[in-house]
Amino acid sequence: MYSKVALISALVAIAEARFGQEQIPIAAISAVTSGGQPGEAATLAGAAISFLLAAANPCAKLSHADLILETLGEGDDAVAAARGLVGAEQNFNPFAVSIPTVCSDPTLPANELLRGIVPLVDPDVDGSDVENANAASSLTSPLNADGLSVADVMAANGFTNFDTKDAAGNVGEAPAGNADAGDNADAGDNADAGDNADAGDNADAGGANADTEDNAGTGNANDDAAATTAAAAATSTAATVECQATTFVTVTRGAAATATAEADAGNDNANDNAGNDNAGNNNAADDNAADDNAGNDNAADDNAADDNAGGAVPPEGVDPGQQVSSLGLDFGTCTPTIKFEPGLNGRSVDEFTFQAIDPVVNKGQQEALNPNIITNRICDQLGNVCGAAEDAIDACKTAQADIQALGTRDETTANAWNTALGFEGTDINPDNAPQEGLIGHT
């Protein structure tokens, strides 16, 4: 009995030691003062946490790092903060997978100031000593990233013990390392490739685990059950023997983190440790306002968008009372509209900011002077929480790019966004702001 208690205590201690990595780059983002409007740095910092949790797409944090520089400028503190996010370690659920997942999109990050930076990985991962040394040096001396994804850069510099995922969520294996690069020493442009001759040592390391993530919630039911039992036992035993197991709560100045829910049922078994209960979110896709408030009972329900839905019928499984896109797009349980209201969250009555209308989408997200922060949030939540269809998410990303190109920050911006997604005529001040004490988000 004693040995079992000791083992469980050790597991709890290990879990505590590795989770919470998402906190590390946040302070630097929040502290940026060289550019941006008041409150924007804190808003970006709060949003950044969700991109470092286990369920997040690794490409999302790179897009968010680009957004930091776009919003706050390219002052030294902003660049350092954005680089810190690119190079930050992303959590992964050790009960479901044993290696990290890295972004395979060669266009990200887009800003040249962020290219060539590679992330830290869990020190328990084989080959982490090589990768973490590369990660540390790349912050000040970026690696060659011409035409390469972060995954490509990592493989080219000696670390291949990871899986990949692109911006659309497609999973793959790590690129092959440059084990034979030395043989090409006379091949002109590849004359210096020999420096990476040892990169191939880990070339096959990712292969053995390439299917780990795909199988986490399918064929490994017994392993998942065991992990679930162990996690539950750890919680129970900790209370008895005072192991002090911790529920991790993320708190940042100015914004609460929003954890993303794993779609794979197999990952439920230990994901509470990874941040699914993080920041009071409890259950990122629970019944919290998704049914009652996604467009029925909130102030936007009776607005002109309902009348302009063109008689569209809600997609199967969607609340019949929810607003429906006139374009026939299935946004799942959410409505992706934007409001533009004055005086939110203690701001002056003549200061207007943007915010998502849907309470599930805006939960924990501060209002923003920059509409791109809110459009980015909406598109992320559609995939992470709302269960939107792929074509709806694609339409959101297209509208996001259009709003960024538009460059406006007024009521026409909100109207343009809502119209682009099939919600023309939406009331962009559904809260009848300004009102004393009005926060504007859940």
Coordinates of C-alpha atoms in Angstrom, one line a residue:
M1 CA 0.0 0.0 0.0
Y2 CA 2.8 2.3 0.9
S3 CA 4.5 1.8 -2.4
K4 CA 1.3 2.5 -4.3
V5 CA 0.9 5.8 -2.4
A6 CA 4.5 6.7 -3.1
L7 CA 4.1 6.0 -6.8
I8 CA 0.9 8.1 -7.1
S9 CA 2.6 10.9 -5.2
A10 CA 5.4 10.8 -7.6
L11 CA 3.1 10.9 -10.6
V12 CA 1.3 13.9 -9.1
A13 CA 4.6 15.7 -8.5
I14 CA 5.7 15.1 -12.1
A15 CA 2.4 16.4 -13.4
E16 CA 2.8 19.5 -11.3
A17 CA 6.4 20.0 -12.4
R18 CA 5.5 20.1 -16.1
F19 CA 2.2 21.8 -16.3
G20 CA 2.0 25.5 -16.0
Q21 CA 4.5 26.1 -18.8
E22 CA 1.9 28.4 -20.5
Q23 CA 2.6 31.0 -17.8
I24 CA 6.2 31.7 -18.8
P25 CA 5.9 34.0 -21.8
I26 CA 2.8 35.8 -20.6
A27 CA 4.3 38.5 -18.4
A28 CA 6.5 39.8 -21.1
I29 CA 3.6 40.3 -23.5
S30 CA 1.5 42.0 -20.9
A31 CA 4.4 44.3 -20.0
V32 CA 4.9 45.7 -23.6
T33 CA 4.8 49.5 -23.5
S34 CA 6.5 50.6 -26.7
G35 CA 3.4 50.4 -28.9
G36 CA -0.3 49.6 -29.1
Q37 CA -3.3 51.1 -27.4
P38 CA -4.0 50.9 -23.6
G39 CA -5.2 47.4 -22.7
E40 CA -4.1 45.7 -25.9
A41 CA -0.9 44.2 -24.5
A42 CA -2.9 42.7 -21.6
T43 CA -5.6 41.4 -24.0
L44 CA -3.0 39.7 -26.2
A45 CA -1.2 38.2 -23.1
G46 CA -4.5 36.7 -21.8
A47 CA -5.3 35.2 -25.2
A48 CA -1.8 33.8 -25.6
I49 CA -2.2 31.2 -22.8
S50 CA -4.8 29.2 -24.7
F51 CA -2.3 28.6 -27.6
L52 CA 0.2 26.9 -25.2
L53 CA -2.2 24.4 -23.7
A54 CA -2.2 20.8 -24.8
A55 CA -5.2 20.9 -27.1
A56 CA -4.1 23.9 -29.1
N57 CA -2.8 23.8 -32.7
P58 CA 0.9 24.7 -32.5
C59 CA 0.5 26.9 -35.6
A60 CA -2.0 29.1 -33.6
K61 CA 0.7 30.4 -31.3
L62 CA 2.8 31.5 -34.3
S63 CA -0.2 33.4 -35.8
H64 CA -0.7 35.0 -32.4
A65 CA 3.0 36.0 -32.2
D66 CA 2.5 37.7 -35.6
L67 CA -0.6 39.5 -34.2
I68 CA 1.4 40.8 -31.2
L69 CA 3.8 42.6 -33.5
E70 CA 1.0 43.8 -35.8
T71 CA -0.9 45.2 -32.8
L72 CA 1.9 46.4 -30.5
G73 CA 4.5 47.4 -33.1
E74 CA 8.1 46.2 -33.5
G75 CA 9.7 47.9 -30.5
D76 CA 12.4 45.9 -28.7
D77 CA 10.0 44.8 -25.9
A78 CA 7.3 43.7 -28.3
V79 CA 9.8 41.7 -30.4
A80 CA 11.2 40.0 -27.4
A81 CA 7.7 39.2 -26.1
A82 CA 6.6 37.8 -29.5
R83 CA 9.8 35.8 -29.8
G84 CA 9.3 34.4 -26.3
L85 CA 5.9 33.1 -27.4
V86 CA 7.3 31.4 -30.5
G87 CA 10.0 29.8 -28.5
A88 CA 7.8 28.8 -25.6
E89 CA 7.2 25.1 -24.6
Q90 CA 3.6 23.9 -25.4
N91 CA 2.1 21.5 -22.9
F92 CA 1.1 18.1 -24.0
N93 CA -0.9 15.4 -22.2
P94 CA 1.7 12.7 -21.1
F95 CA -1.2 10.2 -20.6
A96 CA -2.1 10.4 -24.3
V97 CA 1.1 11.2 -26.2
S98 CA 4.8 11.0 -25.4
I99 CA 6.2 13.5 -27.9
P100 CA 5.3 17.2 -28.7
T101 CA 3.5 18.4 -31.8
V102 CA 5.1 21.1 -34.0
C103 CA 3.7 23.4 -36.7
S104 CA 4.4 22.3 -40.2
D105 CA 3.1 25.4 -42.0
P106 CA 6.1 27.0 -43.8
T107 CA 4.4 30.4 -43.9
L108 CA 4.3 30.8 -40.1
P109 CA 5.3 32.9 -38.4
A110 CA 4.9 35.4 -41.2
N111 CA 6.9 38.3 -39.6
E112 CA 10.6 38.0 -40.5
L113 CA 11.6 39.1 -37.0
L114 CA 10.1 35.8 -35.7
R115 CA 11.5 33.4 -38.3
G116 CA 14.1 30.8 -37.4
I117 CA 13.1 30.6 -33.7
V118 CA 12.4 27.0 -32.5
P119 CA 10.5 26.1 -29.3
L120 CA 11.5 24.4 -26.1
V121 CA 10.3 20.9 -25.5
D122 CA 9.6 18.8 -22.4
P123 CA 13.0 17.8 -21.0
D124 CA 11.8 14.2 -20.6
V125 CA 11.5 13.9 -24.4
D126 CA 14.4 12.0 -26.0
G127 CA 16.7 14.5 -27.7
S128 CA 15.4 17.4 -25.7
D129 CA 18.9 18.5 -24.8
V130 CA 19.7 19.2 -28.4
E131 CA 16.4 21.0 -29.1
N132 CA 16.4 23.1 -25.9
A133 CA 19.9 24.3 -26.6
N134 CA 18.8 25.2 -30.2
A135 CA 15.7 27.0 -28.8
A136 CA 17.7 29.1 -26.3
S137 CA 20.2 30.2 -28.9
S138 CA 17.6 30.8 -31.6
L139 CA 16.0 33.6 -29.6
T140 CA 19.1 35.8 -30.2
S141 CA 20.6 34.1 -33.2
P142 CA 17.7 32.7 -35.4
L143 CA 18.3 29.6 -37.4
N144 CA 18.0 29.5 -41.2
A145 CA 14.3 29.3 -42.0
D146 CA 14.1 30.3 -45.6
G147 CA 11.0 28.5 -47.0
L148 CA 10.9 26.2 -44.0
S149 CA 8.3 25.5 -41.3
V150 CA 9.3 25.5 -37.6
A151 CA 9.2 21.7 -37.9
D152 CA 11.6 21.7 -40.8
V153 CA 14.0 24.0 -39.0
M154 CA 14.0 21.7 -35.9
A155 CA 14.7 18.7 -38.0
A156 CA 17.4 20.4 -40.0
N157 CA 19.1 21.2 -36.7
G158 CA 19.2 17.8 -35.1
F159 CA 15.8 17.1 -33.5
T160 CA 13.0 15.0 -35.1
N161 CA 11.3 13.4 -32.1
F162 CA 7.9 15.0 -32.7
D163 CA 4.7 14.9 -34.7
T164 CA 3.5 17.7 -36.9
K165 CA 0.3 19.6 -37.5
D166 CA -0.5 22.2 -40.1
A167 CA -2.7 25.2 -39.6
A168 CA -5.8 23.2 -40.8
G169 CA -5.1 20.6 -38.2
N170 CA -3.7 17.9 -40.5
V171 CA -1.3 15.6 -38.5
G172 CA 1.9 14.2 -39.9
E173 CA 5.3 12.9 -39.0
A174 CA 8.5 14.8 -38.3
P175 CA 10.6 15.6 -41.4
A176 CA 13.7 13.5 -41.9
G177 CA 16.8 14.9 -40.4
N178 CA 19.9 15.7 -42.5
A179 CA 21.8 12.4 -41.8
D180 CA 23.3 12.3 -45.2
A181 CA 23.9 16.0 -45.6
G182 CA 27.6 15.5 -45.3
D183 CA 27.7 13.5 -48.5
N184 CA 26.5 16.6 -50.4
A185 CA 29.3 18.8 -49.2
D186 CA 30.3 19.5 -52.8
A187 CA 26.8 20.2 -54.0
G188 CA 27.1 24.0 -54.3
D189 CA 24.4 25.5 -52.2
N190 CA 24.6 22.6 -49.8
A191 CA 28.3 23.1 -49.0
D192 CA 27.7 23.8 -45.4
A193 CA 25.1 21.2 -44.9
G194 CA 27.6 18.9 -43.2
D195 CA 27.2 20.9 -40.0
N196 CA 23.9 19.0 -39.6
A197 CA 25.3 15.6 -40.4
D198 CA 24.3 14.2 -37.0
A199 CA 20.8 15.4 -37.3
G200 CA 19.8 12.0 -38.7
D201 CA 20.5 10.3 -35.4
N202 CA 16.9 11.1 -34.4
A203 CA 15.5 10.7 -37.9
D204 CA 13.4 7.7 -37.0
A205 CA 12.6 8.7 -33.5
G206 CA 9.3 10.4 -34.5
G207 CA 8.2 7.5 -36.6
A208 CA 7.6 5.1 -33.8
N209 CA 5.3 7.5 -32.2
A210 CA 3.8 9.0 -35.2
D211 CA 0.4 7.4 -34.7
T212 CA 0.3 8.0 -30.9
E213 CA -1.9 11.0 -31.1
D214 CA -4.2 9.4 -33.6
N215 CA -4.7 6.4 -31.4
A216 CA -5.0 8.2 -28.1
G217 CA -8.7 8.0 -28.0
T218 CA -9.3 4.9 -30.1
G219 CA -7.4 1.7 -29.9
N220 CA -5.8 2.5 -26.5
A221 CA -8.9 2.3 -24.5
N222 CA -7.3 0.2 -21.8
D223 CA -4.4 2.6 -21.5
D224 CA -6.7 5.5 -21.4
A225 CA -8.8 3.9 -18.7
A226 CA -5.7 3.1 -16.7
A227 CA -4.6 6.7 -17.0
T228 CA -8.0 7.9 -15.9
T229 CA -7.9 5.6 -12.9
A230 CA -4.4 6.7 -12.0
A231 CA -5.4 10.4 -12.3
A232 CA -8.4 9.9 -10.1
A233 CA -6.5 7.9 -7.6
A234 CA -3.9 10.6 -7.5
T235 CA -6.4 13.1 -6.6
S236 CA -8.0 10.9 -4.0
T237 CA -4.8 9.8 -2.4
A238 CA -3.4 13.3 -2.4
A239 CA -6.2 14.4 -0.1
T240 CA -5.5 11.4 2.3
V241 CA -1.7 11.6 2.5
E242 CA -1.4 15.3 2.0
C243 CA 0.5 15.1 -1.3
Q244 CA -1.0 18.5 -2.1
A245 CA -2.0 17.7 -5.7
T246 CA -2.8 21.0 -7.4
T247 CA -5.5 22.1 -9.7
F248 CA -3.8 24.5 -12.1
V249 CA -5.5 27.8 -12.4
T250 CA -4.1 30.4 -14.9
V251 CA -4.5 34.0 -13.8
T252 CA -3.3 36.9 -15.9
R253 CA -3.6 40.6 -15.5
G254 CA -6.4 42.0 -17.6
A255 CA -7.7 38.7 -19.1
A256 CA -8.6 35.2 -18.2
A257 CA -7.3 32.3 -20.1
T258 CA -9.6 30.1 -22.2
A259 CA -8.7 26.5 -22.3
T260 CA -9.5 24.6 -25.4
A261 CA -11.4 21.3 -25.2
E262 CA -10.0 18.1 -26.7
A263 CA -12.4 16.8 -29.3
D264 CA -11.0 13.3 -28.9
A265 CA -12.9 11.5 -26.1
G266 CA -9.8 9.5 -25.2
N267 CA -8.0 12.7 -24.1
D268 CA -10.6 13.5 -21.5
N269 CA -8.9 11.0 -19.2
A270 CA -6.2 13.3 -17.9
N271 CA -6.7 16.6 -19.7
D272 CA -8.0 18.3 -16.5
N273 CA -4.3 18.4 -15.5
A274 CA -3.4 20.0 -18.9
G275 CA -5.6 22.9 -18.5
N276 CA -9.2 22.0 -19.3
D277 CA -10.3 23.2 -15.9
N278 CA -7.9 26.1 -16.3
A279 CA -9.0 29.6 -15.5
G280 CA -12.3 28.6 -14.2
N281 CA -13.4 27.4 -17.6
N282 CA -14.4 24.0 -16.1
N283 CA -15.7 22.6 -19.4
A284 CA -14.9 24.6 -22.5
A285 CA -17.8 23.0 -24.3
D286 CA -20.3 22.5 -21.6
D287 CA -23.8 23.7 -21.4
N288 CA -22.6 27.1 -20.2
A289 CA -24.7 29.6 -22.2
A290 CA -24.1 27.7 -25.5
D291 CA -27.7 26.7 -25.8
D292 CA -29.5 29.5 -24.0
N293 CA -27.3 32.4 -24.8
A294 CA -25.8 31.7 -28.2
G295 CA -28.3 33.9 -29.8
N296 CA -31.6 33.3 -28.2
D297 CA -31.9 35.2 -25.0
N298 CA -29.1 37.7 -25.4
A299 CA -29.9 41.2 -26.5
A300 CA -28.9 40.5 -30.0
D301 CA -31.6 37.9 -30.5
D302 CA -34.3 40.1 -31.8
N303 CA -32.0 42.3 -33.8
A304 CA -32.1 42.8 -37.6
A305 CA -29.8 39.8 -38.2
D306 CA -32.6 37.4 -37.4
D307 CA -34.9 39.1 -39.9
N308 CA -32.1 39.1 -42.5
A309 CA -31.3 35.4 -42.2
G310 CA -33.3 34.8 -45.3
G311 CA -35.4 32.2 -43.8
A312 CA -32.4 29.9 -43.4
V313 CA -32.9 26.7 -41.6
P314 CA -30.4 25.9 -38.8
P315 CA -28.1 23.0 -39.6
E316 CA -28.8 19.7 -38.0
G317 CA -28.0 19.7 -34.3
V318 CA -28.0 23.5 -33.9
D319 CA -30.5 25.2 -31.6
P320 CA -33.4 26.3 -33.7
G321 CA -33.5 29.6 -31.8
Q322 CA -29.9 30.4 -32.8
Q323 CA -29.2 33.0 -35.4
V324 CA -28.5 31.4 -38.8
S325 CA -26.1 32.6 -41.4
S326 CA -27.9 33.7 -44.6
L327 CA -24.9 32.1 -46.5
G328 CA -25.9 28.7 -45.1
L329 CA -22.7 28.3 -43.1
D330 CA -22.7 26.0 -40.1
F331 CA -21.0 27.8 -37.2
G332 CA -21.9 25.0 -34.7
T333 CA -23.2 26.1 -31.4
C334 CA -22.0 29.7 -31.7
T335 CA -22.9 32.9 -33.6
P336 CA -19.7 34.6 -34.9
T337 CA -21.0 38.2 -34.8
I338 CA -19.1 41.3 -33.5
K339 CA -20.4 44.3 -31.5
F340 CA -18.9 47.8 -31.3
E341 CA -19.9 49.5 -28.0
P342 CA -18.7 52.4 -25.9
G343 CA -17.8 52.3 -22.2
L344 CA -17.2 48.6 -21.8
N345 CA -15.3 47.2 -18.8
G346 CA -14.7 50.6 -17.2
R347 CA -13.6 52.5 -20.3
S348 CA -14.8 56.1 -20.9
V349 CA -18.3 56.5 -22.4
D350 CA -16.8 57.9 -25.6
E351 CA -14.3 55.0 -26.1
F352 CA -15.6 52.3 -28.4
T353 CA -14.2 48.8 -28.6
F354 CA -14.9 45.6 -30.4
Q355 CA -16.1 42.4 -28.8
A356 CA -17.7 39.1 -29.8
I357 CA -21.4 39.0 -29.1
D358 CA -21.7 35.3 -28.4
P359 CA -21.1 34.7 -24.6
V360 CA -19.4 31.3 -25.4
V361 CA -17.0 33.0 -27.8
N362 CA -16.2 36.1 -25.6
K363 CA -15.8 34.2 -22.4
G364 CA -12.7 35.5 -20.7
Q365 CA -11.8 37.7 -23.6
Q366 CA -11.4 41.4 -23.0
E367 CA -12.8 43.9 -25.5
A368 CA -10.3 45.4 -27.9
L369 CA -9.6 48.6 -29.8
N370 CA -8.1 46.5 -32.5
P371 CA -10.8 44.4 -34.3
N372 CA -8.2 41.9 -35.5
I373 CA -7.8 40.6 -31.9
I374 CA -11.5 39.8 -31.7
T375 CA -11.8 38.3 -35.2
N376 CA -8.8 36.1 -34.4
R377 CA -10.6 35.0 -31.2
I378 CA -13.8 34.2 -33.0
C379 CA -12.1 32.0 -35.6
D380 CA -10.2 30.1 -32.9
Q381 CA -13.3 29.5 -30.9
L382 CA -15.2 28.2 -33.9
G383 CA -12.8 25.4 -34.2
N384 CA -11.9 24.8 -30.6
V385 CA -15.2 25.1 -28.8
C386 CA -18.2 25.7 -31.1
G387 CA -17.8 22.7 -33.4
A388 CA -18.2 24.8 -36.6
A389 CA -18.0 23.1 -40.0
E390 CA -14.7 23.4 -41.9
D391 CA -16.2 25.7 -44.6
A392 CA -17.5 28.0 -41.9
I393 CA -14.1 28.2 -40.3
D394 CA -12.6 28.9 -43.7
A395 CA -15.1 31.7 -44.3
C396 CA -14.2 33.1 -40.9
K397 CA -10.5 33.2 -41.8
T398 CA -11.3 34.8 -45.1
A399 CA -13.3 37.5 -43.4
Q400 CA -10.5 37.9 -40.8
A401 CA -8.1 38.7 -43.6
D402 CA -10.5 41.1 -45.3
I403 CA -11.0 43.0 -42.0
Q404 CA -7.3 43.3 -41.5
A405 CA -6.9 44.6 -45.1
L406 CA -9.8 47.0 -44.5
G407 CA -7.8 48.7 -41.8
T408 CA -10.8 50.5 -40.2
R409 CA -11.7 50.6 -36.5
D410 CA -15.3 51.9 -36.4
E411 CA -18.8 50.7 -36.8
T412 CA -18.3 50.0 -40.5
T413 CA -15.7 47.4 -39.5
A414 CA -18.2 45.5 -37.3
N415 CA -20.9 45.7 -40.0
A416 CA -18.5 44.5 -42.7
W417 CA -17.5 41.5 -40.6
N418 CA -21.1 40.5 -39.8
T419 CA -22.2 40.9 -43.4
A420 CA -19.2 38.8 -44.6
L421 CA -20.4 35.9 -42.5
G422 CA -24.1 36.1 -43.4
F423 CA -25.4 38.3 -40.5
E424 CA -26.1 41.5 -42.2
G425 CA -28.0 44.0 -40.1
T426 CA -26.8 42.6 -36.7
D427 CA -27.3 45.1 -33.9
I428 CA -23.7 46.1 -33.1
N429 CA -24.7 47.6 -29.7
P430 CA -27.0 44.9 -28.3
D431 CA -26.1 45.8 -24.7
N432 CA -27.4 49.4 -25.2
A433 CA -24.0 50.7 -24.0
P434 CA -22.8 52.7 -22.3
Q435 CA -24.2 51.4 -19.0
E436 CA -22.7 51.6 -15.6
G437 CA -20.9 48.4 -14.6
L438 CA -21.3 46.9 -18.1
I439 CA -18.4 44.4 -18.7
G440 CA -19.3 43.2 -22.2
H441 CA -18.1 39.6 -21.9
T442 CA -18.8 36.5 -19.7

